[in-house]
Amino acid sequence: MSSLPETALAIADAVRSGAISARAVAERTLARIEAKNPELNAFVTVAKEELLAGADAVDAKRARGEPLGLLAGVPVALKDALCTRNLRTTCGSKMLGAYVPPYDATVVTRLRAADALVPGKTNMDEFAMGSSNESSAFGPAKNPHDPSRIPGGSSGGSAVAVAAGLAPVALGSDTGGSIRQPAALTGTVGVKPTYGRVSRFGLVAFASSLDQIGPFATDVRSAARVLAVIAGPDPRDATSAAAEVPEFEAACGRSVSGLRLGVPDEYFAEGLDPAVEASVRAAILRLEEDGCTVKRVSLPHTRHAVATYYVLATAEASSNLARFDGVRYGLRVGGESRGTGTASALRAMYGATRDAGFGAEVKRRILLGTFVLSAGYYDAYYAKAQKVRALVRRDFDRTFAEVDAIVCPTSPTPAFRLGEKTADPLAMYLSDVYTLPASLAGLPAASVPCEPVTFAGAAGALPVGLQIIAPAFREDTVLSLAAAAYPS
Ligand code: GLN
């Protein structure tokens, strides 16, 4: 078993050449999940039969002499916000605890077309609202570097699956940092593509003007390959962009010499852990040694990003989550008198369903979002936040006239302890301070591991992430720099 390759690229190459079988990879995956998932809680649903059947189908295809796809035999763990045909999709919520979609998300269709395998669905903050995976209805996933600590969120389970070797790659979704922050805290590679680069058809919507799907991987090239498979326009998602998809894998081998990097003052400010800062600055120095030029830049509206995001994202969430009413999807509580009932009985059913189905954080966000959209407050909050979002975007536009990419920390701190911030939503929201601006501006960004740091009280060294942000549709620049910063 130990002779099987670990990275997605190496697995695909070996399966395609016939050096190993997809069945052997699938069996190893299941054995690891069985051994480690009880402690780490990365998967909420393990698709054992589907995984084995999928692996056998790939091996049979090869035996027939048919060409295999770019991810042949590669298990791709899927965040449980992505709809999977005939496989339970909970979004980390009791509301969808028994929901089995009749269709695949476009990204899942594309993975299957590339001969990838689905080992199961990963744990996440409820409806992707959170930074620690602690709002999941299934309990938190644990950080494999120290199981008393959070793995980040909301795509915590996907990050843990990759970090612990349960799957070589995974998909997550990132609305305000939910791929990059857990990647940073678990020592994995995470890429949030440009808004519009990847179809969201079949992703349970949180904040539609921000949501993007992207990969986690052990190495940058594997992330690039997964991104290449899932990217590109989709007639089923009107926000998916027509922009041509560059050669992402080739970008990983490109020299970064001569690239101009901006280091924003606002990302090295109060609240940044000094050990994280030292690790990130050392990573930037290494990029300089590779021939990049480095200069200080300023993104002055960064300080408004947290407030802006939490107005806009909650407003959009309150609208998107209105569909969970006990009628159309998922859970229903009460309403037995349906058909003969009165309007007040119907309203009681809506209320009972939403009260039982949503957890505290989701309720808080629906209330906040409803408030900022309500007559009399709309201009003061929602309309104002839209304007500030434009200013945040303009900061980046101005800066990208001078530099090719921005480099900074992904998260101000390493993984914190389970329970440390659950009683203080504002402290939790502040852990997104460095990931939210690129989301508001719709820009591509990645987190790659830099030197781990040792903290008093931590079981071992804790991972730190370097964030790389580039202009829209320049994932190729992000990937070139990511591969240089984190060679494999
Ligand atoms: N942590 C942020 C939030 O709670 C971002 C979540 C996400 O990107 N899905 O909203």
Coordinates of C-alpha atoms and ligand atoms in Angstrom, one line a residue:
M1 CA 0.0 0.0 0.0
S2 CA 2.8 2.4 0.8
S3 CA 4.2 2.1 -2.7
L4 CA 1.2 4.0 -4.1
P5 CA 1.9 7.6 -5.1
E6 CA 0.5 10.4 -2.9
T7 CA -0.1 13.4 -5.2
A8 CA -3.1 13.6 -7.5
L9 CA -0.7 14.1 -10.5
A10 CA 1.3 11.1 -9.7
I11 CA -1.8 9.0 -9.1
A12 CA -3.3 10.0 -12.4
D13 CA -0.1 9.3 -14.3
A14 CA 0.3 5.9 -12.7
V15 CA -3.3 4.9 -13.3
R16 CA -3.2 6.1 -16.9
S17 CA 0.0 4.2 -17.6
G18 CA -1.4 1.1 -15.9
A19 CA 1.4 1.1 -13.3
I20 CA -1.3 0.9 -10.6
S21 CA -5.0 0.3 -10.5
A22 CA -7.6 2.8 -9.5
R23 CA -9.0 0.0 -7.3
A24 CA -5.8 0.0 -5.2
V25 CA -6.0 3.8 -4.8
A26 CA -9.6 3.6 -3.7
E27 CA -8.9 0.8 -1.2
R28 CA -6.1 2.8 0.3
T29 CA -8.4 5.9 0.6
L30 CA -11.0 3.9 2.4
A31 CA -8.5 2.3 4.8
R32 CA -7.2 5.7 5.7
I33 CA -10.6 7.2 6.1
E34 CA -11.6 4.3 8.3
A35 CA -8.4 4.8 10.4
K36 CA -8.4 8.5 10.8
N37 CA -11.9 9.9 10.2
P38 CA -13.4 8.9 13.6
E39 CA -10.9 11.4 15.2
L40 CA -10.7 14.0 12.5
N41 CA -14.3 14.2 11.4
A42 CA -13.3 15.3 7.9
F43 CA -16.0 13.4 6.1
V44 CA -19.7 13.5 6.9
T45 CA -20.5 10.9 4.3
V46 CA -18.2 8.2 2.9
A47 CA -19.3 6.9 -0.5
K48 CA -17.7 3.5 -0.2
E49 CA -19.7 1.6 -2.8
E50 CA -19.6 4.5 -5.2
L51 CA -15.9 4.9 -4.8
L52 CA -15.1 1.2 -5.4
A53 CA -17.5 1.0 -8.3
G54 CA -16.0 4.1 -9.9
A55 CA -12.5 2.8 -9.5
D56 CA -13.5 -0.5 -11.1
A57 CA -15.1 1.4 -14.0
V58 CA -11.9 3.4 -14.6
D59 CA -9.8 0.1 -14.5
A60 CA -12.2 -1.5 -16.9
K61 CA -12.0 1.5 -19.3
R62 CA -8.3 1.2 -19.3
A63 CA -8.5 -2.6 -19.9
R64 CA -10.6 -1.9 -23.0
G65 CA -7.9 0.4 -24.3
E66 CA -9.9 3.6 -24.0
P67 CA -7.9 6.8 -23.1
L68 CA -8.3 7.9 -19.5
G69 CA -8.9 11.5 -18.3
L70 CA -6.6 13.9 -16.6
L71 CA -7.7 12.8 -13.1
A72 CA -7.9 9.1 -13.7
G73 CA -8.4 7.2 -10.5
V74 CA -7.9 10.3 -8.3
P75 CA -10.2 10.5 -5.3
V76 CA -11.5 14.1 -5.0
A77 CA -13.1 14.8 -1.6
L78 CA -16.1 17.1 -2.1
K79 CA -17.3 19.8 0.2
D80 CA -20.8 19.0 1.3
A81 CA -22.1 22.2 -0.3
L82 CA -21.7 20.6 -3.8
C83 CA -24.6 18.6 -5.1
T84 CA -23.9 15.0 -5.9
R85 CA -26.5 12.9 -7.7
N86 CA -27.8 10.1 -5.4
L87 CA -25.4 11.1 -2.7
R88 CA -26.5 13.0 0.4
T89 CA -25.6 16.7 0.4
T90 CA -26.2 18.4 3.8
C91 CA -24.3 21.7 3.6
G92 CA -23.4 21.0 7.2
S93 CA -27.0 21.6 8.2
K94 CA -29.8 19.8 9.8
M95 CA -32.0 21.5 7.3
L96 CA -30.5 19.3 4.5
G97 CA -29.6 16.4 6.8
A98 CA -31.4 13.9 4.6
Y99 CA -31.3 15.7 1.2
V100 CA -30.2 13.6 -1.7
P101 CA -29.9 15.7 -4.9
P102 CA -31.2 14.4 -8.2
Y103 CA -28.3 16.0 -10.1
D104 CA -24.5 16.7 -10.0
A105 CA -23.0 20.1 -9.7
T106 CA -21.2 21.1 -12.9
V107 CA -17.8 20.7 -11.2
V108 CA -18.7 17.2 -10.2
T109 CA -19.8 16.4 -13.8
R110 CA -16.5 17.7 -15.0
L111 CA -14.5 15.7 -12.5
R112 CA -16.3 12.5 -13.4
A113 CA -15.7 13.2 -17.1
A114 CA -11.9 13.4 -16.2
D115 CA -12.3 9.9 -14.6
A116 CA -11.9 11.3 -11.0
L117 CA -13.5 9.4 -8.2
V118 CA -15.7 10.6 -5.4
P119 CA -14.7 9.2 -1.9
G120 CA -17.3 11.2 0.0
K121 CA -18.6 14.5 1.2
T122 CA -16.6 16.7 3.6
N123 CA -17.5 18.5 6.8
M124 CA -18.1 22.3 6.7
D125 CA -19.5 25.2 8.7
E126 CA -23.3 25.2 8.3
F127 CA -24.2 26.8 4.9
A128 CA -20.5 27.8 4.7
M129 CA -20.9 30.4 7.4
G130 CA -17.8 30.3 9.6
S131 CA -14.1 30.2 9.9
S132 CA -13.5 27.2 12.1
N133 CA -15.9 24.4 11.0
E134 CA -17.5 24.7 14.4
S135 CA -20.9 25.7 13.1
S136 CA -21.3 22.3 11.4
A137 CA -24.4 20.3 12.5
F138 CA -22.0 17.3 12.5
G139 CA -19.5 18.7 15.0
P140 CA -16.2 20.3 14.0
A141 CA -13.5 18.7 11.9
K142 CA -10.1 18.6 13.8
N143 CA -6.8 19.9 12.7
P144 CA -4.4 17.0 12.0
H145 CA -1.4 19.0 13.2
D146 CA -3.1 19.4 16.6
P147 CA -6.5 17.9 17.1
S148 CA -7.3 20.2 19.9
R149 CA -7.3 23.0 17.3
I150 CA -9.7 24.0 14.5
P151 CA -8.8 23.4 10.9
G152 CA -10.3 26.7 9.7
G153 CA -13.4 27.0 7.7
S154 CA -15.8 26.9 6.2
S155 CA -14.3 24.2 4.0
G156 CA -12.6 22.6 7.0
G157 CA -13.3 19.0 6.2
S158 CA -11.8 19.3 2.7
A159 CA -8.7 20.9 4.1
V160 CA -8.3 18.1 6.7
A161 CA -9.0 15.4 4.2
V162 CA -6.0 16.6 2.1
A163 CA -3.8 17.5 5.1
A164 CA -4.2 14.1 6.7
G165 CA -3.8 12.2 3.4
L166 CA -7.4 10.9 3.3
A167 CA -7.6 12.3 -0.2
P168 CA -4.9 13.8 -2.4
V169 CA -7.2 16.7 -3.6
A170 CA -10.5 18.2 -2.6
L171 CA -12.9 20.8 -3.7
G172 CA -14.1 23.6 -1.4
S173 CA -16.0 26.9 -1.9
D174 CA -14.7 30.3 -0.9
T175 CA -17.0 33.2 -0.3
G176 CA -14.8 35.3 2.0
G177 CA -11.8 32.9 2.6
S178 CA -13.2 29.5 3.0
I179 CA -10.6 27.8 0.8
R180 CA -7.6 29.9 1.6
Q181 CA -7.9 30.2 5.4
P182 CA -8.3 26.4 6.1
A183 CA -5.5 25.7 3.6
A184 CA -3.3 28.1 5.5
L185 CA -4.2 26.5 8.9
T186 CA -3.8 22.9 7.7
G187 CA -0.6 23.3 5.6
T188 CA -2.3 22.6 2.3
V189 CA -2.5 24.4 -1.0
G190 CA -5.8 26.2 -1.6
V191 CA -6.9 28.2 -4.7
K192 CA -9.8 30.5 -5.0
P193 CA -10.3 31.3 -8.7
T194 CA -11.5 34.6 -10.1
Y195 CA -15.3 35.2 -9.6
G196 CA -16.8 33.6 -12.7
R197 CA -13.9 31.3 -13.6
V198 CA -15.7 28.1 -12.3
S199 CA -19.4 27.3 -12.6
R200 CA -21.4 27.4 -9.4
F201 CA -24.3 25.4 -10.8
G202 CA -25.1 22.9 -8.1
L203 CA -23.2 24.7 -5.3
V204 CA -25.7 25.5 -2.5
A205 CA -25.7 29.3 -2.6
F206 CA -24.5 31.4 0.3
A207 CA -23.6 34.8 -1.1
S208 CA -24.0 34.7 -4.8
S209 CA -21.9 37.8 -5.7
L210 CA -18.9 36.2 -3.9
D211 CA -19.1 32.4 -4.0
Q212 CA -16.5 30.5 -6.0
I213 CA -15.4 26.8 -6.1
G214 CA -11.8 25.8 -6.0
P215 CA -9.3 23.1 -5.2
F216 CA -7.2 22.0 -2.2
A217 CA -4.2 19.9 -2.9
T218 CA -0.9 18.7 -1.3
D219 CA 1.0 20.4 -4.1
V220 CA 0.5 23.3 -6.5
R221 CA 0.6 21.3 -9.7
S222 CA -2.2 19.0 -8.6
A223 CA -4.3 22.0 -7.7
A224 CA -3.6 23.5 -11.1
R225 CA -4.8 20.3 -12.8
V226 CA -8.0 20.1 -10.8
L227 CA -8.6 23.8 -11.6
A228 CA -8.1 23.1 -15.3
V229 CA -10.7 20.3 -15.2
I230 CA -13.4 22.4 -13.4
A231 CA -12.8 25.8 -15.0
G232 CA -14.5 27.4 -18.0
P233 CA -17.9 28.7 -19.0
D234 CA -21.1 26.8 -18.3
P235 CA -24.5 27.6 -19.8
R236 CA -26.1 26.6 -16.5
D237 CA -24.4 29.4 -14.6
A238 CA -25.0 32.9 -16.1
T239 CA -22.2 34.3 -14.0
S240 CA -19.6 31.9 -15.4
A241 CA -17.2 33.9 -17.6
A242 CA -16.4 33.3 -21.2
A243 CA -12.8 34.1 -20.6
E244 CA -10.4 31.6 -22.1
V245 CA -8.8 29.1 -19.6
P246 CA -5.0 29.4 -19.7
E247 CA -2.7 26.4 -19.3
F248 CA -2.7 26.2 -15.5
E249 CA -0.2 23.3 -15.2
A250 CA 2.3 25.0 -17.6
A251 CA 2.0 28.1 -15.5
C252 CA 3.4 26.2 -12.5
G253 CA 6.7 25.6 -14.3
R254 CA 7.1 29.2 -15.5
S255 CA 10.0 31.4 -14.1
V256 CA 8.8 34.1 -11.7
S257 CA 12.0 36.2 -12.3
G258 CA 11.0 39.8 -13.1
L259 CA 7.5 39.6 -11.6
R260 CA 6.7 42.6 -9.5
L261 CA 5.2 41.9 -6.1
G262 CA 3.4 44.3 -3.8
V263 CA 3.5 43.9 0.0
P264 CA 0.5 45.8 1.4
D265 CA 1.1 47.7 4.7
E266 CA -2.5 47.0 5.8
Y267 CA -1.9 43.2 5.8
F268 CA 1.0 43.5 8.3
A269 CA -0.9 45.4 10.9
E270 CA -2.2 45.1 14.5
G271 CA -3.5 41.6 15.2
L272 CA -0.9 39.8 13.1
D273 CA 0.9 37.2 15.1
P274 CA 4.7 38.0 15.0
A275 CA 5.6 34.4 14.3
V276 CA 3.2 34.3 11.3
E277 CA 4.7 37.6 10.1
A278 CA 8.2 36.2 10.3
S279 CA 7.3 33.1 8.3
V280 CA 5.4 35.1 5.6
R281 CA 8.2 37.6 5.3
A282 CA 10.8 34.8 4.9
A283 CA 8.7 33.3 2.1
I284 CA 8.5 36.7 0.4
L285 CA 12.3 37.0 0.7
R286 CA 12.7 33.7 -1.1
L287 CA 10.5 34.9 -4.0
E288 CA 12.8 37.9 -4.1
E289 CA 15.8 35.6 -4.4
D290 CA 14.0 33.9 -7.3
G291 CA 14.2 37.2 -9.1
C292 CA 10.9 38.9 -8.1
T293 CA 11.0 42.6 -7.3
V294 CA 9.3 43.5 -4.1
K295 CA 7.8 46.8 -3.0
R296 CA 5.5 48.2 -0.3
V297 CA 2.0 49.1 -1.5
S298 CA -1.1 50.4 0.3
L299 CA -4.7 49.2 0.0
P300 CA -6.3 51.8 2.3
H301 CA -9.8 50.5 2.2
T302 CA -8.8 47.1 3.6
R303 CA -9.9 48.3 7.1
H304 CA -13.5 48.4 5.9
A305 CA -13.5 45.0 4.3
V306 CA -14.8 43.0 7.3
A307 CA -17.8 45.4 7.9
T308 CA -18.5 45.5 4.2
Y309 CA -18.4 41.8 3.7
Y310 CA -20.6 41.0 6.7
V311 CA -23.3 43.4 5.4
L312 CA -23.3 42.1 1.8
A313 CA -22.8 38.4 2.6
T314 CA -25.5 38.4 5.2
A315 CA -27.9 40.3 2.9
E316 CA -27.4 37.8 0.1
A317 CA -27.6 34.9 2.5
S318 CA -30.9 36.0 4.0
S319 CA -32.3 36.0 0.4
N320 CA -30.7 32.7 -0.6
L321 CA -31.8 30.9 2.5
A322 CA -35.4 31.9 2.1
R323 CA -35.9 28.8 0.0
F324 CA -35.5 26.6 3.0
D325 CA -39.1 26.8 4.2
G326 CA -40.1 23.2 4.7
V327 CA -42.0 23.1 1.4
R328 CA -39.4 22.8 -1.3
Y329 CA -36.3 21.1 0.2
G330 CA -35.1 19.2 3.1
L331 CA -36.5 19.3 6.6
R332 CA -40.2 20.0 7.5
V333 CA -41.4 20.4 11.0
G334 CA -45.1 20.5 11.7
G335 CA -47.5 21.3 8.9
E336 CA -49.5 18.1 9.3
S337 CA -52.6 20.0 8.6
R338 CA -51.4 20.8 5.1
G339 CA -54.2 21.0 2.6
T340 CA -56.9 21.6 5.2
G341 CA -54.7 24.1 7.1
T342 CA -55.0 27.8 7.5
A343 CA -52.5 30.5 6.6
S344 CA -51.4 30.7 10.2
A345 CA -50.8 26.9 10.2
L346 CA -48.6 27.4 7.2
R347 CA -46.7 30.2 8.8
A348 CA -46.3 28.1 11.9
M349 CA -44.8 25.3 9.8
Y350 CA -42.3 27.7 8.2
G351 CA -41.3 29.0 11.6
A352 CA -41.0 25.6 13.2
T353 CA -38.9 24.2 10.3
R354 CA -36.5 27.1 10.2
D355 CA -36.2 27.2 14.0
A356 CA -35.3 23.5 14.1
G357 CA -33.3 23.3 10.8
F358 CA -30.9 26.2 11.2
G359 CA -28.1 26.6 13.8
A360 CA -27.3 29.7 15.8
E361 CA -24.8 31.2 13.4
V362 CA -27.1 30.8 10.3
K363 CA -29.9 32.4 12.3
R364 CA -27.7 35.3 13.3
R365 CA -26.8 35.9 9.7
I366 CA -30.4 35.7 8.4
L367 CA -31.4 38.2 11.0
L368 CA -28.5 40.5 10.2
G369 CA -29.1 40.3 6.5
T370 CA -32.8 40.9 6.8
F371 CA -32.1 43.9 8.9
V372 CA -29.6 45.5 6.5
L373 CA -32.1 45.0 3.6
S374 CA -35.1 46.3 5.5
A375 CA -36.8 49.6 4.5
G376 CA -35.4 52.5 6.4
Y377 CA -32.0 50.8 6.8
Y378 CA -31.2 49.7 3.2
D379 CA -29.4 52.9 2.3
A380 CA -27.5 53.2 5.5
Y381 CA -26.1 49.6 5.3
Y382 CA -26.6 47.6 2.1
A383 CA -26.3 50.5 -0.4
K384 CA -23.4 52.0 1.6
A385 CA -21.6 48.6 1.6
Q386 CA -22.0 48.3 -2.2
K387 CA -20.2 51.6 -2.5
V388 CA -17.4 50.6 -0.1
R389 CA -17.0 47.4 -2.1
A390 CA -16.3 49.5 -5.2
L391 CA -13.6 51.4 -3.2
V392 CA -12.0 48.1 -2.1
R393 CA -11.9 47.0 -5.7
R394 CA -10.4 50.3 -6.8
D395 CA -7.6 49.9 -4.3
F396 CA -6.6 46.7 -6.1
D397 CA -7.0 48.2 -9.6
R398 CA -4.7 51.0 -8.7
T399 CA -2.2 48.7 -7.2
F400 CA -2.2 46.2 -10.1
A401 CA -1.1 49.1 -12.3
E402 CA 2.2 48.9 -10.5
V403 CA 2.6 45.2 -9.5
D404 CA 1.8 41.8 -11.0
A405 CA 0.7 40.2 -7.7
I406 CA 0.2 41.0 -4.0
V407 CA 1.7 38.8 -1.4
C408 CA 0.7 38.8 2.3
P409 CA -0.4 36.4 5.1
T410 CA -3.6 34.4 4.5
S411 CA -4.6 34.4 8.2
P412 CA -3.4 36.7 11.0
T413 CA -3.0 33.7 13.4
P414 CA -2.3 30.0 13.2
A415 CA -5.0 27.5 14.0
F416 CA -6.8 28.5 17.2
R417 CA -8.2 26.1 19.8
L418 CA -11.6 24.5 19.5
G419 CA -14.1 26.7 21.3
E420 CA -11.7 29.6 21.6
K421 CA -13.9 32.0 19.5
T422 CA -17.3 30.4 19.5
A423 CA -18.7 32.8 22.1
D424 CA -17.4 35.8 20.3
P425 CA -18.7 36.2 16.7
L426 CA -16.8 39.4 16.1
A427 CA -13.5 37.7 17.0
M428 CA -14.4 34.9 14.6
Y429 CA -15.2 37.3 11.8
L430 CA -11.9 39.1 12.3
S431 CA -10.0 35.9 11.3
D432 CA -11.1 36.6 7.7
V433 CA -9.5 40.1 7.7
Y434 CA -6.9 39.2 5.1
T435 CA -9.0 37.0 2.8
L436 CA -12.2 39.2 2.5
P437 CA -10.8 42.0 0.3
A438 CA -9.8 39.7 -2.6
S439 CA -13.3 38.1 -2.4
L440 CA -15.0 41.5 -2.5
A441 CA -12.9 42.4 -5.5
G442 CA -13.6 39.0 -7.2
L443 CA -9.9 38.3 -7.6
P444 CA -8.0 35.0 -7.9
A445 CA -5.9 34.1 -4.8
A446 CA -4.1 31.2 -3.3
S447 CA -2.7 30.1 0.0
V448 CA 0.5 28.0 0.0
P449 CA 2.3 26.7 3.0
C450 CA 5.3 28.6 4.3
E451 CA 7.6 27.7 7.2
P452 CA 5.5 26.3 10.1
V453 CA 5.9 27.9 13.5
T454 CA 6.2 26.5 17.0
F455 CA 3.9 28.0 19.6
A456 CA 3.9 27.5 23.3
G457 CA 1.1 25.1 24.1
A458 CA 0.8 23.7 20.6
A459 CA 1.3 19.9 20.2
G460 CA 3.7 20.5 17.3
A461 CA 4.6 23.1 14.7
L462 CA 1.6 24.8 13.2
P463 CA 1.2 25.6 9.5
V464 CA 1.3 29.2 8.2
G465 CA 0.0 30.3 4.8
L466 CA 1.3 32.8 2.3
Q467 CA -1.5 34.4 0.3
I468 CA -0.9 35.4 -3.4
I469 CA -3.5 37.7 -5.0
A470 CA -3.5 38.5 -8.8
P471 CA -5.6 40.6 -11.2
A472 CA -8.9 39.0 -12.4
F473 CA -8.4 35.9 -14.6
R474 CA -4.7 35.7 -13.8
E475 CA -4.7 32.4 -12.0
D476 CA -1.7 31.7 -14.1
T477 CA 0.3 34.3 -12.3
V478 CA -1.0 33.1 -8.9
L479 CA 0.1 29.5 -9.8
S480 CA 3.5 30.5 -11.1
L481 CA 4.2 32.3 -7.8
A482 CA 2.6 29.5 -5.7
A483 CA 4.8 26.9 -7.3
A484 CA 7.9 29.0 -6.8
A485 CA 7.0 29.6 -3.1
Y486 CA 6.0 26.0 -2.5
P487 CA 8.0 23.8 -4.9
S488 CA 7.3 20.1 -4.9
Ligands
GLN1 N1 -15.5 32.9 7.2 C1 -16.3 33.7 6.3 C2 -17.7 33.7 6.7 O1 -18.0 33.2 7.8 C3 -16.1 33.2 4.9 C4 -16.9 32.0 4.7 C5 -16.8 31.4 3.3 O2 -15.9 31.8 2.5 N2 -17.7 30.6 2.9 O3 -18.6 34.2 6.1

